[in-house]
Coordinates of C-alpha atoms in Angstrom, one line a residue:
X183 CA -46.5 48.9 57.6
X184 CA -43.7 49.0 55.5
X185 CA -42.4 45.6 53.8
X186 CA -38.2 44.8 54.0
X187 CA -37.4 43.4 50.2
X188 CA -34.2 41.3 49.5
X189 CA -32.6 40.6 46.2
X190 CA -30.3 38.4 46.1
X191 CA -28.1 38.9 42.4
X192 CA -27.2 35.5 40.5
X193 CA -23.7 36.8 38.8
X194 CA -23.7 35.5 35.6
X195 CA -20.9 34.9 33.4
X196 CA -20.2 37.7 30.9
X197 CA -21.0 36.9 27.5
X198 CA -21.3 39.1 24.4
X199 CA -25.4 38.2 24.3
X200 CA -26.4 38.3 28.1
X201 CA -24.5 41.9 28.0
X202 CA -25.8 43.1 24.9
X203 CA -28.6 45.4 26.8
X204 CA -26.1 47.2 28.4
X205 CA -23.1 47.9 26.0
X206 CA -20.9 46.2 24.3
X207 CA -17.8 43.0 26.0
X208 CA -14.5 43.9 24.7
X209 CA -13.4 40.4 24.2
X210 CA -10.8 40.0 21.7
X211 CA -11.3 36.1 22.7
X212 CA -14.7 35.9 21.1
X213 CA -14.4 38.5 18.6
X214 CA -13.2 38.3 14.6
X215 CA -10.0 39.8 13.6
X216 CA -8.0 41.0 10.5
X217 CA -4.1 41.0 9.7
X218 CA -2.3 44.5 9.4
X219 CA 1.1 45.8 9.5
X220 CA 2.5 43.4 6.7
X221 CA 1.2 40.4 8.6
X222 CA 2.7 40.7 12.2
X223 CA -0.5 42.0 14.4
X224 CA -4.2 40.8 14.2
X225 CA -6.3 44.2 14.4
X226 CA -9.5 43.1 16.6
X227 CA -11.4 46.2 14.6
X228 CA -14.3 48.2 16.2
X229 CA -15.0 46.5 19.5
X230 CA -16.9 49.1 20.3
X231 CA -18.5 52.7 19.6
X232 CA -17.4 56.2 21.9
X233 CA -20.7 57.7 21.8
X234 CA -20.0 61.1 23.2
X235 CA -20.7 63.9 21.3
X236 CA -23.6 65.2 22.7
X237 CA -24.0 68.9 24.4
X238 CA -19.9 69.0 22.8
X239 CA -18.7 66.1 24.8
X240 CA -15.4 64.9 23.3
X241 CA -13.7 61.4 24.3
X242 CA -10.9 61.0 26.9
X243 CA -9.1 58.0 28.4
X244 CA -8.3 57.6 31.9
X245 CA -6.8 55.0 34.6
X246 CA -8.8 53.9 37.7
X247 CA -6.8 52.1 40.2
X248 CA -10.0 50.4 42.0
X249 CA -10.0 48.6 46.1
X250 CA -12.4 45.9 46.1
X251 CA -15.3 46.8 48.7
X252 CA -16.9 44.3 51.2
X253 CA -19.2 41.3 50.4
X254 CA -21.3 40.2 50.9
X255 CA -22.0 43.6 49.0
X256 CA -25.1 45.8 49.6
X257 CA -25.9 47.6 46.2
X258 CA -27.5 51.1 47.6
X259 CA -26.9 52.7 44.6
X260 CA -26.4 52.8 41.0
X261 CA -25.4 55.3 38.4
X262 CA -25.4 56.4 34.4
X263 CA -24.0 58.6 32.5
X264 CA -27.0 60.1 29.7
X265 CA -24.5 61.9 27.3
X266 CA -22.1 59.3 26.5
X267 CA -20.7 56.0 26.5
X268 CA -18.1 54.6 29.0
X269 CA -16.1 51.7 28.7
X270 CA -13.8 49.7 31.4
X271 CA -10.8 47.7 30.2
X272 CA -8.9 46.2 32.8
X273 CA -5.2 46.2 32.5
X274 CA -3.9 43.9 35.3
X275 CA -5.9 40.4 34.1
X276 CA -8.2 40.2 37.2
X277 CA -11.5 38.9 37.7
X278 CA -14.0 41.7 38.2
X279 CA -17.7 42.1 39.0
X280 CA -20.5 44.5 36.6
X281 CA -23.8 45.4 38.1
X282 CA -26.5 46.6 35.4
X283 CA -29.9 47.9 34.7
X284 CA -31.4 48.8 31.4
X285 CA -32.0 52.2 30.3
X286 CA -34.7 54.2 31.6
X287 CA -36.1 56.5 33.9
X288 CA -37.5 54.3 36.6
X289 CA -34.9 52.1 37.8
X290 CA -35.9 49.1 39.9
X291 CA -34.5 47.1 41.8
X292 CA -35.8 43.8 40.9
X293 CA -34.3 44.8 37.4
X294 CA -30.5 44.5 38.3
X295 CA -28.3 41.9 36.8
X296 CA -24.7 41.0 37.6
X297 CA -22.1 39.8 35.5
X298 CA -18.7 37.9 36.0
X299 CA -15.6 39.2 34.2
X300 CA -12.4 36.9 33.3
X301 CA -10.2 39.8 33.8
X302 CA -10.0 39.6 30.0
X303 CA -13.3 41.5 29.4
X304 CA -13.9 45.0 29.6
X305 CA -17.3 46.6 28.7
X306 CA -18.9 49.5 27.0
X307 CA -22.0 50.5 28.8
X308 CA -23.9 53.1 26.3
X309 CA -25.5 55.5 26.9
X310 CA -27.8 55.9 29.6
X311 CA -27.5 52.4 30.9
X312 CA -27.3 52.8 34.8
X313 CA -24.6 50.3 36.5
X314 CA -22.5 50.3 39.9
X315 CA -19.4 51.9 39.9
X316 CA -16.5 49.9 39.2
X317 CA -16.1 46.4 41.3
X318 CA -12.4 45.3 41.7
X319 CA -12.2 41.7 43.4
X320 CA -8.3 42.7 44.3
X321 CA -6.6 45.9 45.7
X322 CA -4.9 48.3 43.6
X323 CA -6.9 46.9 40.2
X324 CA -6.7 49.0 37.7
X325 CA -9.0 49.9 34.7
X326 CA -8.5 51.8 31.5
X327 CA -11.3 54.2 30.7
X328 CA -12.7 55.7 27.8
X329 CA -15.4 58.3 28.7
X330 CA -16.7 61.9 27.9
X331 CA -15.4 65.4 28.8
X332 CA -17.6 68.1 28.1
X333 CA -20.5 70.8 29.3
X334 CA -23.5 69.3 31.1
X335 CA -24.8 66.9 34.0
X336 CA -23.5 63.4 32.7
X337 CA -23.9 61.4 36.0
X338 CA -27.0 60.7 37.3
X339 CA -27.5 58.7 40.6
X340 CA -30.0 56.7 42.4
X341 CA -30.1 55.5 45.8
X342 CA -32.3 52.6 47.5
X343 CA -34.4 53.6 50.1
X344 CA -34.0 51.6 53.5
X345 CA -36.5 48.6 53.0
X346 CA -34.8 47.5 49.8
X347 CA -31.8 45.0 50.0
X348 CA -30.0 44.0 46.6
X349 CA -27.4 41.6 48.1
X350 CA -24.1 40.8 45.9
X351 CA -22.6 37.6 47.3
X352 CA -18.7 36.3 45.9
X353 CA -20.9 33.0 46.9
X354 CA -21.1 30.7 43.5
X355 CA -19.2 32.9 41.3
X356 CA -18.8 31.5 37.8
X357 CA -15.8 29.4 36.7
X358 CA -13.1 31.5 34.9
X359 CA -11.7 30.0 31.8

C-alpha cells in the first residue's frame, strides 16, 4: 500500500542569510553602497555574480511578464539550470513567492523552502540550485532576467509522483515592510 504525503511550506520572509543556500537577495535595502558620478548616485556594487560560462554559455537579459497561478498552490514540479546562474528582479514593486531546494541530485520533497519577496527583492539562484518557476502574486508582473545563452541542456526538471503533496498556501504570508 502506497502512503499519500503532504507538505505543507511555511513561507518565510526573504532575508540575505535564510537565502544564502540558494543564491544571492538583490536587496539594495540591506546592502552597502559607494558614491560615483561626482556624488549624485550611490553604486550598490556586485549584488551578485553571472556565473555562465560553462560549455560557452554567455549572459543575456530578458523580461518575463508572469500570471499568478492558483493557491492554494500544488508544487508538482521544480527545476534548475546546471550551467549557469539566473537571477529575477522584479520591475513593477510586487510581492512575489520563491520556492527552493539545495543543490543536488536527489531532490526531495521534504527539502523545499519558500520564501516571501517585498517586491523589492530579486534573487540569484546559482548554479544548479533547483526552484519553481517564477511565482507572481498579481497579473501581468513582470521580472527582469539575467540568465545564460549557449550550447547544452541547461534546464533540468523534476516532477512529484502522485502520492506526494507539497501544498503552497497565501495563508500567513509574512508582513511586508
Amino acid at each position: 500500500m502506497t502512503v499519500e504525503t503532504t507538505i505543507e511550506l511555511k513561507v518565510e520572509p526573504l532575508t540575505k542569510d535564510a537565502f544564502k543556500p540558494f543564491g544571492d537577495v538583490i536587496d539594495k535595502e540591506a546592502s552597502d553602497y559607494f558614491m560615483i558620478n561626482n556624488g549624485s548616485t550611490r553604486r550598490y556594487h556586485r549584488m551578485a555574480d553571472v556565473d555562465v560560462a560553462d560549455n560557452g554559455g554567455v549572459p543575456i537579459i530578458s523580461i518575463f511578464q508572469a500570471t499568478p497561478l492558483t493557491y492554494p498552490l500544488q508544487v508538482q514540479m521544480m527545476e534548475r539550470h546546471p550551467l549557469g546562474s539566473q537571477a529575477f528582479i522584479p520591475l513593477l514593486g510586487r510581492p512575489y513567492l520563491i520556492v527552493v531546494a539545495e543543490k543536488g541530485e536527489d531532490l526531495q520533497p521534504q527539502a523545499l523552502r519558500a520564501f516571501f519577496s517585498n517586491g523589492r527583492q530579486g534573487v540569484n539562484y546559482h548554479k544548479g540550485v533547483w526552484h519553481h518557476p517564477v511565482l507572481a502574486l498579481q497579473p501581468d508582473d513582470q521580472f527582469l532576467i539575467v540568465d545564460r545563452a549557449g550550447e547544452g541542456n541547461n534546464c533540468d526538471e523534476v516532477y512529484f509522483d502522485e502520492f506526494t503533496k507539497v501544498i503552497l498556501s497565501l495563508d500567513n504570508l509574512p508582513k511586508v515592510d
